[in-house]
Coordinates of C-alpha atoms in Angstrom, one line a residue:
M1 CA 57.8 28.2 46.1
Q2 CA 61.4 28.5 45.0
I3 CA 62.6 27.9 41.5
T4 CA 66.1 28.0 40.1
Y5 CA 66.6 29.6 36.7
R6 CA 70.2 29.9 35.3
D7 CA 71.6 29.4 38.8
I8 CA 69.4 32.2 40.2
V9 CA 66.9 31.3 43.0
I10 CA 63.6 33.0 42.6
D11 CA 60.7 33.1 45.1
V12 CA 57.4 32.6 43.4
K13 CA 53.8 32.4 44.5
K14 CA 52.3 28.9 44.3
G15 CA 50.2 28.5 41.2
T16 CA 52.0 31.2 39.1
A17 CA 52.4 30.4 35.4
V18 CA 55.9 30.2 33.9
K19 CA 55.0 32.9 31.3
E20 CA 54.4 35.3 34.2
I21 CA 57.4 34.3 36.3
L22 CA 59.9 34.7 33.4
K23 CA 58.0 37.3 31.3
S24 CA 60.9 39.6 30.9
E25 CA 63.3 36.8 30.0
I26 CA 60.8 35.5 27.4
E27 CA 60.3 38.9 25.9
K28 CA 64.0 39.8 25.5
S29 CA 65.1 36.3 24.2
E30 CA 66.8 36.5 20.8
E31 CA 64.9 33.4 19.6
K32 CA 61.3 32.8 20.2
V33 CA 60.6 31.0 23.5
I34 CA 57.8 28.4 22.9
A35 CA 57.8 26.2 26.0
C36 CA 59.8 25.3 29.1
K37 CA 61.4 22.5 31.1
F38 CA 60.5 22.1 34.8
N39 CA 62.7 19.5 36.6
N40 CA 63.7 18.2 33.1
E41 CA 60.1 17.7 32.0
I42 CA 58.8 19.6 29.0
K43 CA 55.9 21.9 30.0
S44 CA 53.7 24.6 28.4
L45 CA 54.4 28.3 29.2
N46 CA 51.0 28.1 30.9
F47 CA 52.4 25.5 33.4
E48 CA 51.8 26.6 37.0
I49 CA 54.5 26.1 39.6
N50 CA 53.3 24.1 42.5
K51 CA 56.6 22.9 44.0
D52 CA 60.3 23.8 44.1
G53 CA 62.4 23.0 41.1
N54 CA 64.7 24.0 38.2
L55 CA 63.3 25.9 35.3
E56 CA 64.6 26.3 31.7
L57 CA 63.2 28.0 28.7
I58 CA 62.8 26.2 25.3
D59 CA 63.2 28.2 22.2
L60 CA 63.1 27.3 18.5
T61 CA 66.8 26.5 18.2
S62 CA 66.2 23.2 20.1
K63 CA 64.7 20.0 18.8
D64 CA 62.1 20.1 21.5
G65 CA 61.2 23.6 20.6
M66 CA 60.9 22.8 16.9
R67 CA 58.8 19.7 17.6
I68 CA 56.3 21.9 19.5
Y69 CA 56.3 24.5 16.7
K70 CA 55.4 21.7 14.1
R71 CA 52.7 20.4 16.4
G72 CA 51.2 23.8 16.7
L73 CA 51.3 24.4 12.9
I74 CA 49.6 21.1 12.2
Y75 CA 47.0 21.8 14.8
I76 CA 46.2 25.1 13.2
I77 CA 46.0 23.6 9.7
C78 CA 43.7 20.8 11.0
K79 CA 41.5 23.6 12.5
A80 CA 41.5 25.4 9.2
F81 CA 40.4 22.3 7.3
K82 CA 37.6 21.7 9.9
E83 CA 36.3 25.2 9.5
L84 CA 36.4 25.1 5.7
Y85 CA 35.4 21.5 5.0
D86 CA 33.7 20.2 8.1
D87 CA 33.3 16.6 6.9
I88 CA 36.7 16.1 5.4
K89 CA 39.3 14.1 7.3
I90 CA 43.0 15.1 7.0
T91 CA 45.7 12.6 7.7
I92 CA 49.3 13.4 8.6
D93 CA 51.2 10.8 6.6
Y94 CA 55.0 11.2 6.8
Q95 CA 57.9 13.6 6.9
L96 CA 59.8 14.5 3.8
F97 CA 62.6 17.2 3.6
H98 CA 61.7 19.6 6.4
S99 CA 58.1 19.2 5.5
M100 CA 55.1 17.0 6.3
Y101 CA 53.0 15.2 3.6
C102 CA 49.3 15.1 4.3
T103 CA 46.3 13.7 2.4
T104 CA 42.6 14.2 2.7
D105 CA 39.6 11.9 2.2
N106 CA 37.0 12.9 -0.4
L107 CA 38.6 16.2 -1.3
K108 CA 40.6 16.9 -4.4
I109 CA 43.5 19.2 -3.6
T110 CA 43.5 22.1 -6.1
D111 CA 45.2 25.5 -6.2
E112 CA 41.9 27.0 -4.9
V113 CA 41.8 24.6 -1.9
I114 CA 45.5 25.5 -1.1
K115 CA 44.6 29.2 -1.2
Q116 CA 41.5 28.9 1.0
V117 CA 43.4 26.8 3.6
T118 CA 46.4 29.2 3.6
D119 CA 44.2 32.2 4.0
K120 CA 42.3 30.6 6.8
V121 CA 45.6 29.5 8.6
D122 CA 46.9 33.1 8.2
E123 CA 43.7 34.4 9.8
I124 CA 43.9 31.9 12.7
I125 CA 47.5 32.9 13.3
K126 CA 46.8 36.6 13.1
R127 CA 44.1 36.4 15.7
N128 CA 46.6 35.0 18.2
L129 CA 44.0 32.6 19.6
P130 CA 44.7 30.8 22.8
I131 CA 45.3 27.0 22.6
E132 CA 44.0 25.6 25.9
R133 CA 44.7 22.2 27.4
K134 CA 41.5 20.8 29.0
V135 CA 41.6 17.7 31.2
M136 CA 38.7 15.3 31.8
T137 CA 38.4 12.3 34.2
K138 CA 38.0 9.0 32.3
E139 CA 34.4 8.9 33.3
E140 CA 33.8 12.3 31.8
A141 CA 35.8 11.3 28.7
K142 CA 33.7 8.2 28.1
L143 CA 30.5 10.4 28.0
F144 CA 32.4 12.9 25.8
Y145 CA 33.4 10.3 23.2
E146 CA 29.9 8.8 23.2
K147 CA 28.3 12.2 22.6
N148 CA 30.8 13.5 20.0
N149 CA 31.4 10.2 18.1
T150 CA 35.1 11.0 17.6
L151 CA 38.4 9.1 17.9
K152 CA 40.5 12.2 18.6
G153 CA 42.7 11.2 21.6
K154 CA 40.5 8.2 22.4
L155 CA 43.6 6.0 22.9
Q156 CA 44.1 7.7 26.2
L157 CA 41.0 5.9 27.6
D158 CA 42.7 2.5 27.0
L159 CA 45.9 3.4 28.9
E160 CA 45.7 2.1 32.4
T161 CA 48.6 4.3 33.7
K162 CA 46.8 7.4 32.5
K163 CA 44.2 8.6 35.0
E164 CA 42.9 11.5 32.9
V165 CA 42.2 12.4 29.3
T166 CA 43.5 15.6 27.7
L167 CA 42.3 17.5 24.7
Y168 CA 43.6 20.8 23.2
Y169 CA 40.9 23.4 22.5
C170 CA 41.1 26.5 20.3
E171 CA 37.7 28.2 20.3
D172 CA 35.2 25.3 19.6
Y173 CA 37.8 23.2 17.8
Y174 CA 39.4 20.4 19.7
N175 CA 42.1 17.7 18.9
Y176 CA 44.8 15.8 20.7
F177 CA 48.5 15.8 20.1
Y178 CA 51.0 13.6 21.9
G179 CA 53.1 16.4 23.3
V180 CA 53.1 20.0 24.4
L181 CA 51.5 22.6 22.1
P182 CA 52.2 26.4 21.9
I183 CA 49.9 28.4 24.2
N184 CA 48.5 30.4 21.3
T185 CA 48.3 30.4 17.5
G186 CA 50.5 33.5 17.2
F187 CA 53.7 31.5 17.8
I188 CA 53.6 30.2 14.2
T189 CA 55.2 32.6 11.8
K190 CA 57.0 30.7 9.1
Y191 CA 55.3 28.0 7.1
S192 CA 53.9 27.2 3.6
I193 CA 51.3 24.9 2.2
T194 CA 51.6 23.7 -1.3
K195 CA 50.1 21.0 -3.5
Y196 CA 52.3 17.9 -3.8
Q197 CA 51.3 14.7 -5.6
D198 CA 47.7 14.0 -4.5
G199 CA 48.0 15.7 -1.2
I200 CA 49.5 18.8 0.5
L201 CA 53.0 19.6 1.6
I202 CA 53.4 21.5 4.9
R203 CA 56.8 23.2 5.1
Y204 CA 58.3 24.6 8.3
P205 CA 61.7 25.8 9.5
N206 CA 64.2 23.7 11.4
E207 CA 66.2 24.4 14.6
E208 CA 69.3 25.5 12.7
H209 CA 67.3 28.0 10.7
P210 CA 64.2 28.8 12.9
N211 CA 63.3 32.0 11.1
E212 CA 63.3 30.9 7.5
L213 CA 62.0 28.1 5.3
I214 CA 64.7 25.9 3.6
D215 CA 64.1 25.2 0.0
F216 CA 62.3 21.9 -0.4
V217 CA 64.4 19.1 -2.0
D218 CA 62.2 16.6 -3.8
T219 CA 62.9 12.9 -3.1
P220 CA 60.6 10.9 -5.5
K221 CA 62.2 7.5 -4.8
L222 CA 61.8 8.0 -1.0
F223 CA 58.2 9.2 -1.5
D224 CA 57.3 6.2 -3.8
T225 CA 58.7 3.8 -1.2
L226 CA 56.7 5.3 1.6
Q227 CA 53.6 5.3 -0.6
E228 CA 54.1 1.6 -1.5
Y229 CA 54.2 0.6 2.2
K230 CA 51.4 2.9 3.2
S231 CA 49.1 1.4 0.5
L232 CA 49.9 -2.1 1.6
H233 CA 49.3 -1.5 5.2
K234 CA 46.1 0.5 4.5
F235 CA 44.9 -2.5 2.5
M236 CA 45.7 -4.7 5.5
N237 CA 43.8 -2.2 7.6
V238 CA 46.7 -1.7 10.1
N239 CA 47.7 1.9 9.3
T240 CA 47.0 3.3 12.8
L241 CA 48.0 2.2 16.3
Y242 CA 44.3 2.0 17.3
K243 CA 43.8 -0.7 14.7
I244 CA 46.9 -2.7 15.5
N245 CA 46.0 -2.6 19.3
T246 CA 42.5 -3.9 18.4
I247 CA 44.0 -6.8 16.5
I248 CA 46.4 -7.6 19.4
K249 CA 43.6 -7.6 21.9
A250 CA 41.6 -9.9 19.7
G251 CA 44.5 -12.4 19.6
K252 CA 44.9 -12.2 15.9
I253 CA 48.3 -10.5 15.6
K254 CA 50.3 -13.6 14.5
D255 CA 48.6 -13.5 11.1
Y256 CA 49.6 -9.9 10.6
I257 CA 53.2 -10.6 11.8
L258 CA 53.5 -13.3 9.1
L259 CA 51.9 -11.0 6.5
D260 CA 54.3 -8.1 7.4
E261 CA 57.4 -10.4 7.2
A262 CA 56.1 -11.9 3.9
L263 CA 56.1 -8.3 2.5
H264 CA 59.8 -8.0 3.4
E265 CA 60.7 -11.4 1.9
K266 CA 58.8 -10.6 -1.3
K267 CA 60.6 -7.2 -1.6
I268 CA 64.0 -8.8 -1.0
A269 CA 63.3 -11.5 -3.5
S270 CA 62.3 -8.9 -6.1
I271 CA 65.6 -7.0 -5.5
A272 CA 67.5 -10.2 -6.0
D273 CA 65.6 -10.9 -9.2
I274 CA 66.5 -7.4 -10.6
I275 CA 70.2 -8.0 -9.8
A276 CA 70.1 -11.5 -11.4
K277 CA 68.7 -10.2 -14.7
N278 CA 71.6 -7.7 -15.0
K279 CA 74.8 -9.7 -15.8
N280 CA 76.9 -6.5 -15.6
I281 CA 76.4 -6.0 -11.9
K282 CA 79.6 -6.9 -10.0
L283 CA 79.2 -4.7 -6.8
I284 CA 76.1 -4.4 -4.6
A285 CA 76.6 -1.3 -2.4
I286 CA 74.3 -1.0 0.6
A287 CA 73.9 2.1 2.8
G288 CA 71.4 3.4 5.3
P289 CA 71.1 5.2 8.6
S290 CA 71.8 3.7 11.9
S291 CA 69.6 0.8 13.1
S292 CA 68.0 0.2 9.7
G293 CA 68.7 -3.5 9.8
K294 CA 71.3 -3.4 7.0
T295 CA 73.2 -6.5 8.3
T296 CA 70.1 -8.8 8.3
F297 CA 68.9 -7.3 5.0
A298 CA 72.3 -8.2 3.4
K299 CA 72.2 -11.7 4.7
R300 CA 68.6 -12.3 3.5
L301 CA 69.5 -10.8 0.1
S302 CA 72.4 -13.1 -0.1
I303 CA 70.1 -16.1 0.3
Q304 CA 67.8 -14.8 -2.5
L305 CA 70.8 -14.2 -4.7
R306 CA 72.0 -17.8 -4.2
I307 CA 68.6 -19.0 -5.3
N308 CA 69.2 -17.1 -8.5
G309 CA 72.6 -18.8 -9.0
I310 CA 74.7 -15.9 -7.8
K311 CA 77.3 -16.4 -5.0
P312 CA 77.6 -13.3 -2.8
I313 CA 81.1 -12.4 -1.4
T314 CA 81.3 -9.7 1.3
I315 CA 84.0 -6.9 1.2
S316 CA 84.2 -4.6 4.2
V317 CA 84.7 -0.8 3.7
D318 CA 86.0 -0.8 7.4
D319 CA 89.1 -2.7 6.3
Y320 CA 90.0 0.2 4.0
F321 CA 90.5 3.0 6.5
I322 CA 93.6 5.1 6.0
E323 CA 96.3 5.1 8.6
R324 CA 95.1 6.7 11.9
K325 CA 97.8 9.4 11.8
D326 CA 96.5 10.5 8.4
T327 CA 92.8 10.5 9.4
P328 CA 91.0 13.9 9.0
K329 CA 89.9 15.7 12.1
D330 CA 86.7 17.6 12.8
K331 CA 86.5 21.2 14.0
Y332 CA 87.1 20.0 17.6
G333 CA 90.3 18.3 16.7
N334 CA 88.9 14.8 17.0
Y335 CA 89.4 12.1 14.4
D336 CA 86.5 12.1 11.9
Y337 CA 86.1 8.5 11.1
E338 CA 82.8 9.2 9.3
S339 CA 84.4 11.4 6.7
I340 CA 84.8 9.8 3.3
D341 CA 88.4 11.0 3.3
A342 CA 89.0 8.6 6.2
I343 CA 88.7 5.8 3.6
D344 CA 91.7 4.7 1.4
K345 CA 89.6 5.2 -1.7
T346 CA 92.6 4.6 -4.1
L347 CA 93.4 1.2 -2.6
L348 CA 89.7 0.2 -2.5
N349 CA 89.0 1.2 -6.1
N350 CA 92.2 -0.5 -7.4
N351 CA 91.3 -3.7 -5.6
L352 CA 87.8 -3.6 -6.9
M353 CA 88.9 -3.2 -10.5
K354 CA 91.4 -6.1 -10.1
L355 CA 88.6 -8.3 -8.7
F356 CA 86.3 -7.5 -11.5
K357 CA 89.0 -8.5 -14.0
G358 CA 89.3 -11.9 -12.2
E359 CA 92.6 -11.1 -10.6
E360 CA 93.6 -12.0 -7.1
I361 CA 94.2 -9.4 -4.4
D362 CA 95.9 -9.3 -1.0
A363 CA 92.9 -8.3 1.2
P364 CA 93.7 -6.0 4.1
T365 CA 92.3 -6.2 7.6
F366 CA 92.2 -3.0 9.6
D367 CA 93.5 -3.3 13.1
F368 CA 91.5 -0.7 15.0
Y369 CA 93.7 -1.1 18.1
K370 CA 96.9 -0.2 16.2
G371 CA 95.2 2.1 13.7
T372 CA 96.7 0.5 10.6
K373 CA 95.9 -1.9 7.9
V374 CA 97.3 -5.4 8.3
Y375 CA 98.1 -8.0 5.6
D376 CA 97.9 -11.5 7.1
G377 CA 98.0 -13.5 3.9
K378 CA 94.3 -13.3 3.2
K379 CA 93.6 -13.5 -0.5
M380 CA 90.5 -12.6 -2.5
K381 CA 89.3 -13.4 -6.0
L382 CA 86.0 -13.0 -7.7
A383 CA 84.6 -15.9 -9.8
E384 CA 82.2 -15.5 -12.8
D385 CA 79.2 -16.5 -10.7
E386 CA 80.2 -14.3 -7.7
V387 CA 79.2 -10.7 -6.8
L388 CA 80.6 -8.4 -4.2
I389 CA 78.4 -7.1 -1.4
M390 CA 79.7 -4.0 0.3
E391 CA 78.0 -2.1 3.2
G392 CA 78.9 1.3 4.6
I393 CA 77.7 4.8 5.2
H394 CA 79.3 6.1 2.0
C395 CA 78.2 3.3 -0.3
L396 CA 75.6 5.5 -2.2
N397 CA 78.2 8.2 -2.8
D398 CA 79.9 7.5 -6.1
E399 CA 83.1 9.2 -4.8
L400 CA 83.7 6.0 -2.8
T401 CA 83.8 3.8 -5.9
Y402 CA 84.9 6.4 -8.4
L403 CA 86.7 3.9 -10.7
V404 CA 83.7 1.5 -10.9
P405 CA 81.6 2.0 -13.9
K406 CA 77.9 2.8 -13.2
E407 CA 76.7 -0.4 -15.0
N408 CA 78.9 -2.5 -12.7
K409 CA 77.3 -1.4 -9.4
F410 CA 73.8 -1.7 -7.9
K411 CA 73.1 0.7 -5.0
I412 CA 70.5 -0.1 -2.3
Y413 CA 69.2 2.3 0.3
V414 CA 67.9 0.6 3.5
S415 CA 65.9 2.5 6.2
A416 CA 63.1 1.9 8.7
L417 CA 60.6 4.2 7.0
T418 CA 57.7 4.1 9.5
V419 CA 54.3 4.2 8.0
L420 CA 52.3 3.5 11.2
N421 CA 50.6 6.5 12.7
I422 CA 49.4 6.8 16.3
D423 CA 46.2 8.3 14.8
Y424 CA 45.3 10.4 11.8
Y425 CA 47.0 13.5 13.3
N426 CA 50.0 12.0 15.2
R427 CA 52.7 10.3 13.2
I428 CA 55.5 8.1 14.5
S429 CA 58.9 9.5 13.5
T430 CA 61.1 7.2 11.5
T431 CA 64.1 8.6 13.5
D432 CA 62.3 7.6 16.8
T433 CA 61.8 4.1 15.5
R434 CA 65.5 3.7 14.7
L435 CA 66.4 5.3 18.0
I436 CA 64.3 2.7 19.9
R437 CA 65.8 -0.1 17.9
R438 CA 69.3 1.3 18.7
I439 CA 68.6 1.4 22.5
A440 CA 67.5 -2.2 22.5
R441 CA 70.4 -3.4 20.4
D442 CA 73.1 -1.4 22.2
Y443 CA 71.9 -2.6 25.6
K444 CA 71.8 -6.2 24.5
Y445 CA 75.0 -6.5 22.5
R446 CA 77.2 -3.6 23.8
G447 CA 76.1 -3.1 27.4
Y448 CA 75.2 0.6 26.8
T449 CA 72.6 2.3 28.8
A450 CA 69.7 4.1 27.2
E451 CA 71.2 7.4 28.5
H452 CA 74.4 6.6 26.7
V453 CA 72.5 6.1 23.4
L454 CA 70.5 9.3 23.8
K455 CA 73.7 11.2 24.5
M456 CA 75.4 10.0 21.3
W457 CA 72.3 10.1 19.1
P458 CA 72.6 13.7 17.9
A459 CA 76.1 13.0 16.6
V460 CA 74.8 9.9 14.8
N461 CA 72.0 12.0 13.2
K462 CA 74.5 14.6 12.1
G463 CA 76.7 11.9 10.4
E464 CA 73.6 10.5 8.7
T465 CA 72.6 13.9 7.4
N466 CA 76.1 14.7 6.0
N467 CA 76.9 11.3 4.6
I468 CA 73.8 9.3 3.9
F469 CA 70.5 11.2 3.5
R470 CA 71.8 13.5 0.8
F471 CA 72.7 10.5 -1.4
Q472 CA 69.6 8.4 -0.8
E473 CA 68.0 9.3 -4.2
E474 CA 71.2 7.9 -5.9
A475 CA 70.0 4.4 -4.9
D476 CA 68.8 2.0 -7.6
V477 CA 66.3 0.6 -5.2
M478 CA 65.1 1.4 -1.7
F479 CA 64.1 -1.2 0.9
N480 CA 61.9 -0.2 3.8
S481 CA 63.0 -2.3 6.8
S482 CA 60.2 -1.1 9.1
L483 CA 57.7 -3.5 10.5
I484 CA 54.2 -2.4 11.4
Y485 CA 54.3 -4.4 14.7
E486 CA 57.8 -3.8 15.8
L487 CA 57.3 -1.1 18.5
C488 CA 54.8 -3.4 20.2
V489 CA 57.7 -5.9 20.6
L490 CA 60.5 -3.3 21.4
K491 CA 58.3 -1.8 24.1
N492 CA 59.1 -4.8 26.3
Q493 CA 62.8 -4.2 26.2
V494 CA 63.1 -0.5 25.9
V495 CA 60.6 1.0 28.3
P496 CA 62.4 -0.3 31.5
L497 CA 65.7 1.0 30.1
L498 CA 64.2 4.5 29.5
K499 CA 62.6 4.6 32.9
A500 CA 65.9 3.8 34.5
I501 CA 67.2 7.3 33.5
N502 CA 67.3 9.5 36.5
P503 CA 64.9 12.6 36.5
T504 CA 68.0 14.8 37.2
S505 CA 69.5 13.7 33.9
E506 CA 69.5 16.2 31.0
Y507 CA 68.2 13.3 28.8
Y508 CA 65.2 12.6 31.1
S509 CA 62.7 14.6 29.0
E510 CA 63.7 12.7 25.9
A511 CA 63.4 9.4 27.7
K512 CA 60.0 10.3 29.0
R513 CA 58.8 11.4 25.6
L514 CA 59.8 8.0 24.1
Y515 CA 58.4 5.8 26.9
S516 CA 55.2 7.9 27.0
M517 CA 54.7 7.2 23.3
L518 CA 55.5 3.5 23.7
S519 CA 53.0 3.2 26.6
Y520 CA 50.2 3.4 24.0
F521 CA 51.3 0.2 22.3
E522 CA 49.8 -3.1 23.3
P523 CA 52.7 -5.5 23.9
I524 CA 53.7 -8.5 21.7
A525 CA 55.7 -11.3 23.0
T526 CA 59.3 -11.7 21.7
E527 CA 58.6 -15.3 20.9
D528 CA 56.1 -14.3 18.2
V529 CA 58.9 -12.7 16.1
P530 CA 60.3 -15.1 13.3
S531 CA 63.9 -16.0 13.7
N532 CA 64.9 -14.5 10.3
S533 CA 63.2 -11.2 11.0
I534 CA 65.1 -7.9 10.7
L535 CA 63.7 -7.1 14.2
R536 CA 65.9 -10.0 15.6
E537 CA 68.9 -7.9 14.8
F538 CA 67.9 -5.7 17.7
I539 CA 66.2 -8.0 20.2
G540 CA 68.4 -11.1 19.7
G541 CA 67.6 -14.7 18.7
S542 CA 68.4 -14.2 15.0
I543 CA 69.0 -17.3 12.9
F544 CA 71.9 -15.4 11.2
N545 CA 73.9 -15.0 14.4

């Protein structure tokens, strides 16, 4: 066989593992190499070359590398729990600040439990045990699951496109993770396990700082919002993909769709009630990361406010950009439109204060083609029974509305905080849910390919980190826009778009990761989605359009 590594063609014997072919490169790498890409597909270092192709190494400074590191760490912790407390089930709930929150059934988390688990994890890591991928035919797997009475990785049996079933073994412990794992336990070096709330907090590095743990930043409002939705869906018995797929196959999903949408409406109504009770509120500021459904949320909130006798008026932050020639630039010399300094904060605040006093203003409209504000005679005035609604990435940052007294503004954080897990050990990333929403929306309304969205997504995430996430706890209330059934609907639109990405593309592995995950979801027809649903913002057919 011939492989190409960094433009160098290397002759290799068929069946040779990557860890042997590039042994010297792996050993001398400044950052720890944890996996590889072969022809743009992510593979283990144990992957054996059986055809010609291009080979890359994946280290911990990449998103893919850090994903594999986190999977390995969680695998080891699950093994430690199994060895210490055989009958206890651990559930990977959701991600917080560079950490994962987990809970256990029938085990109270104490300092002693934390110490025992940490000692056991340290021991497993120190022994540098191999993690081996074992493959069974579906016939063998059926016998395996009958004999062992386990659900670990059982979803693979139901997937028609999957001809085999895979489990990862470390000694006699086995589990399944939806993605590549490290080839041994010694790859995990930096981590911590601490008690948090009623569960445990698993901390790990990130790709920017792969060799250190970043201090944990507590986000109690975010945690409470996640807990609220987790409890509701656990009560509905739809907290895992296996359960929702079972409901779909039984033809009962419509009831759950209506229940899920009713939860949204109830929450929006309660937010409107809070606002109505506070006569000082003049400005409702809404912010959230990309594809959170902020537009539909704002429209549904407006309806609930009107029921409370309040008339909402929209003011757009986008109309208050400073002149393009004065716009700050990033380190590459490009205009940084996401910087808060790209907003004419002085004009915005002066106009807001005039409106609150009942005065009339000349409302600007920003001409994005010319890069300047235009005054075309549009006037604006706020009546006693009216309130302003303003949406934008900086709306939770008090610097944007520095003249507005705290008692006059109500800040809302909107995000799709996914609480559905694939199974007890594999969670669905909130970021992935928003990305899948974005791919569907941008294709339908902007004509962008999935590859285009994947290309721009890292920059979108960076802007969210700098301008939104660090202010999320400043919100007066949080709204979780996720829907337990949405990926079953989005699958129909997004999988063909992801599969259209050419295997030669640098975004192919990311596309394959996403459509492989979506392949486990039973489909739900678009027609079953209510016309006022937040999901309609991404698939079309919204009553608000």
